[in-house]
Amino acid sequence: MKGNIAIIGAQWGDEGKGKIVDFLTNKDTNYVVRYQGGHNAGHTLVVNEKKIVLHVLPSGILHDNVTAVIANGVVLSPVHFINEIEMLQKHNYDVRNRIIISQSCHLIFCYHIAMDIARENQYGKYSIGTTKCGIGPAYEDKIARRGLRVGDLRDWDFFSRRLEDNVNYYNHQLINFYHVSGVNYKSIINEMILIKDVLIKISDDTSKILEDAKYNNKLIIFEGAQGTLLDIDHGIYPYVTSSNSVSGGICTGCGIGPSNITNVLGVFKSYSTRVGSGPFPTEVFGDLDAYFCNKGNEFGSTTGRRRRTGWLDTVLLKKSVQLNSFSKLCLTKLDVLDDLEDIKICIGYRYNNSDFKYDRIPFCHKDWKMIEPVYETLHGWQENTVGITNFNDLPVLAKKFIFRIEKILGVFINIISTGPNRNDTIIRSI
Ligand code: GDP
Ligand code: IMO
Ligand code: MG
């Protein structure tokens, strides 16, 4: 693939983006960049039988020729960040000198997490089902212009004063409105005293660094976190995350223009999953759900929650193609369908029991409840595809499934993943 690559989740997250970012990162890659979200993400890499889950560091970081960039659009928990570096060190990956953080990156503190938890608990059965990482409150502070950024650590008087104001602001709500314990200013400050020099040392103007990369012919991989259907503007609101996970988020989240993005690769799995609450038209239950869950190991990489499962939904995927301008696609977890006799693909919705099939996405809650998926059923191949690396070695019916999705979406499927390992991957063309 020539030029910079954006790798974006086309569904509700957990499509296998991390594996594909790691797979596509090679000796020619100079930067891998996270540009939105925070440690709510969980990206699983399996290399040489070893499993590593990354939350805030970009997945290409295991390749030692690469510099990892955490750009301005990310919300960063300093404590979590340091823990993740230490986790990698235990796996013999020394990444400390290969990370640059944007000085404009907003910080997540324990009061954001306390607020996230307090709200979710208060909403009860109407909760969003967040990861409770403090993501929403941290982005709220950014938009409300009271957030603290990595670069603010250079002005310790300002930083500590504003931190104290924010602790008071949050404690007032936590204690008086949510009736839970507040947080302790002194312990946050003491924690930050220990971490601040590390963060200051590796912080920089990442927008300039990424812009310069263009003139120096350096190659960049932009790693999306979450998925398109969780985008704050274009996802199924309010059951979304608090950042722009669509490809457009790269420009604002990195401080670069669209011409810096050459290829936009959409990653989707051969069925659907989502964690947390919200509409899921093709959701399945019972034995089939148990099948997807067990065969696909569908447990959240961040919270360990069991993911909800369902059939592939091409109505939502088509929207995803449009929202992101996908020029290429990657289909993951083909092998998870191996044992099924029949495979369904949702090709439209039927509204309120009418005969009329349409492919528009509902807006109101009321409408989500009125739709019913219309399926096309294909014969399953019922053969083992795990670890296949050559397209021609796939069963005929598996190829048929792939061609059918391509036809519906109008985009070529360039990469197919046939297992969790880095090498369980078919490249048709890139
Ligand atoms: P991400 O958030 O998009 O990076 O995805 P996650 O890592 O949260 O979830 C994807 C899960 O599927 C992980 O457990 C991966 O190891 C696994 N995985 C990725 N690709 C494949 C594949 O092609 N087949 C199978 N069976 N598992 C896969
Ligand atoms: P990756 O990058 C799947 C979901 C949460 C919840 C909603 C809001 O691994 O694909 P938040 O904590 O962000 O405020 O929660 O978004 N969510 C994810 N679901 N994969 C993720 O990341 C997710 N990050 C957030 O479950 O429904
Ligand atoms: Mg994940």
Coordinates of N, CA, C and O and ligand atoms in Angstrom, one line a residue, residues 12-15 17 40-43 116 128-133 135-136 225-227 230 240-242 274-277 305, ligand 2:
W12 N -18.9 -1.7 15.7 CA -19.0 -1.1 17.0 C -17.7 -1.3 17.8 O -17.7 -1.5 19.0
G13 N -16.6 -1.3 17.1 CA -15.3 -1.6 17.8 C -15.0 -3.1 17.9 O -15.8 -3.9 17.5
D14 N -13.8 -3.4 18.3 CA -13.3 -4.8 18.4 C -13.4 -5.6 17.1 O -13.6 -6.8 17.1
E15 N -13.1 -4.9 16.0 CA -13.2 -5.6 14.7 C -11.9 -6.3 14.5 O -11.8 -7.1 13.5
K17 N -8.9 -4.3 14.7 CA -8.0 -3.2 14.2 C -6.6 -3.4 14.6 O -5.6 -3.2 13.8
N40 N -10.0 3.5 26.9 CA -11.2 2.7 26.7 C -11.0 1.6 25.6 O -11.7 0.6 25.5
A41 N -10.1 1.9 24.7 CA -9.8 1.0 23.6 C -9.0 -0.3 24.2 O -8.4 -0.2 25.2
G42 N -9.2 -1.4 23.5 CA -8.5 -2.6 23.9 C -8.1 -3.3 22.6 O -9.0 -3.8 21.9
H43 N -6.8 -3.3 22.2 CA -6.4 -3.8 20.9 C -5.5 -5.0 21.2 O -4.4 -4.9 21.8
D116 N -17.7 9.2 35.8 CA -18.2 8.2 34.8 C -18.9 7.1 35.6 O -20.1 6.7 35.2
I128 N -25.3 3.8 29.6 CA -24.7 3.7 28.2 C -23.9 2.4 28.2 O -23.7 1.8 27.2
G129 N -23.4 2.0 29.4 CA -22.5 0.8 29.4 C -21.1 1.2 29.0 O -20.5 0.5 28.3
T130 N -20.7 2.3 29.6 CA -19.3 2.8 29.2 C -18.3 1.9 29.8 O -18.6 1.0 30.6
T131 N -17.0 2.1 29.5 CA -15.9 1.3 30.0 C -15.5 1.9 31.4 O -14.6 1.3 32.0
K132 N -16.1 2.9 31.8 CA -15.8 3.6 33.1 C -14.4 4.0 33.2 O -13.7 3.9 34.3
C133 N -13.8 4.4 32.1 CA -12.4 4.9 32.1 C -12.4 6.4 32.2 O -11.3 7.0 32.2
I135 N -13.7 8.6 30.1 CA -13.5 9.2 28.7 C -14.5 10.4 28.5 O -14.1 11.5 28.1
G136 N -15.8 10.1 28.8 CA -16.8 11.2 28.6 C -16.5 12.4 29.4 O -16.4 13.5 28.8
A225 N -9.5 4.1 17.1 CA -9.9 3.3 18.2 C -11.5 3.4 18.2 O -12.0 4.2 17.4
Q226 N -12.1 2.5 18.9 CA -13.5 2.3 18.8 C -13.9 2.0 17.4 O -13.1 1.5 16.6
G227 N -15.2 2.3 17.0 CA -15.7 2.0 15.7 C -16.6 3.1 15.2 O -17.1 3.9 16.0
L230 N -19.8 4.0 16.9 CA -19.6 4.6 18.3 C -19.2 6.1 18.2 O -18.9 6.7 19.2
V240 N -22.8 5.9 22.3 CA -21.6 6.1 21.6 C -20.5 6.5 22.6 O -20.7 6.7 23.8
T241 N -19.3 6.6 22.0 CA -18.2 7.1 22.8 C -18.1 8.7 22.6 O -19.0 9.2 22.0
S242 N -17.2 9.3 23.2 CA -17.2 10.8 23.2 C -16.2 11.4 22.2 O -15.9 12.6 22.4
R274 N -21.3 -5.9 19.8 CA -21.1 -4.6 20.5 C -21.1 -4.9 22.0 O -21.6 -5.8 22.5
V275 N -20.4 -4.0 22.7 CA -20.4 -4.0 24.2 C -21.1 -2.8 24.7 O -20.9 -1.8 24.1
G276 N -21.9 -3.0 25.7 CA -22.6 -1.8 26.2 C -24.0 -1.8 25.6 O -24.4 -2.7 24.9
S277 N -24.8 -0.8 26.0 CA -26.2 -0.7 25.6 C -26.4 -0.1 24.2 O -25.4 0.3 23.6
R305 N -16.1 -7.6 29.7 CA -17.5 -7.9 29.6 C -17.8 -8.8 28.3 O -17.1 -8.7 27.3
Ligands
IMO2 P1 -11.8 -0.6 20.6 O1 -10.8 0.4 20.2 C1 -15.8 -1.6 21.8 C2 -18.1 1.4 24.0 C3 -18.4 1.1 25.4 C4 -19.8 1.9 25.5 C5 -19.5 3.1 24.7 C6 -19.1 4.3 25.5 O2 -11.2 -1.8 21.4 O3 -12.6 -1.1 19.5 P2 -16.8 5.0 26.7 O4 -16.1 4.3 27.9 O5 -16.0 5.2 25.5 O6 -17.5 6.3 27.2 O7 -18.0 4.0 26.4 O8 -18.4 2.8 23.8 N1 -16.6 1.3 23.7 C7 -16.1 0.3 23.0 N2 -16.7 -0.8 22.5 N3 -14.5 -1.4 21.6 C8 -14.0 -0.2 22.0 O9 -12.7 0.1 21.7 C9 -14.7 0.6 22.8 N4 -14.5 1.8 23.4 C10 -15.7 2.2 23.9 O10 -18.6 -0.3 25.6 O11 -20.8 1.1 24.9

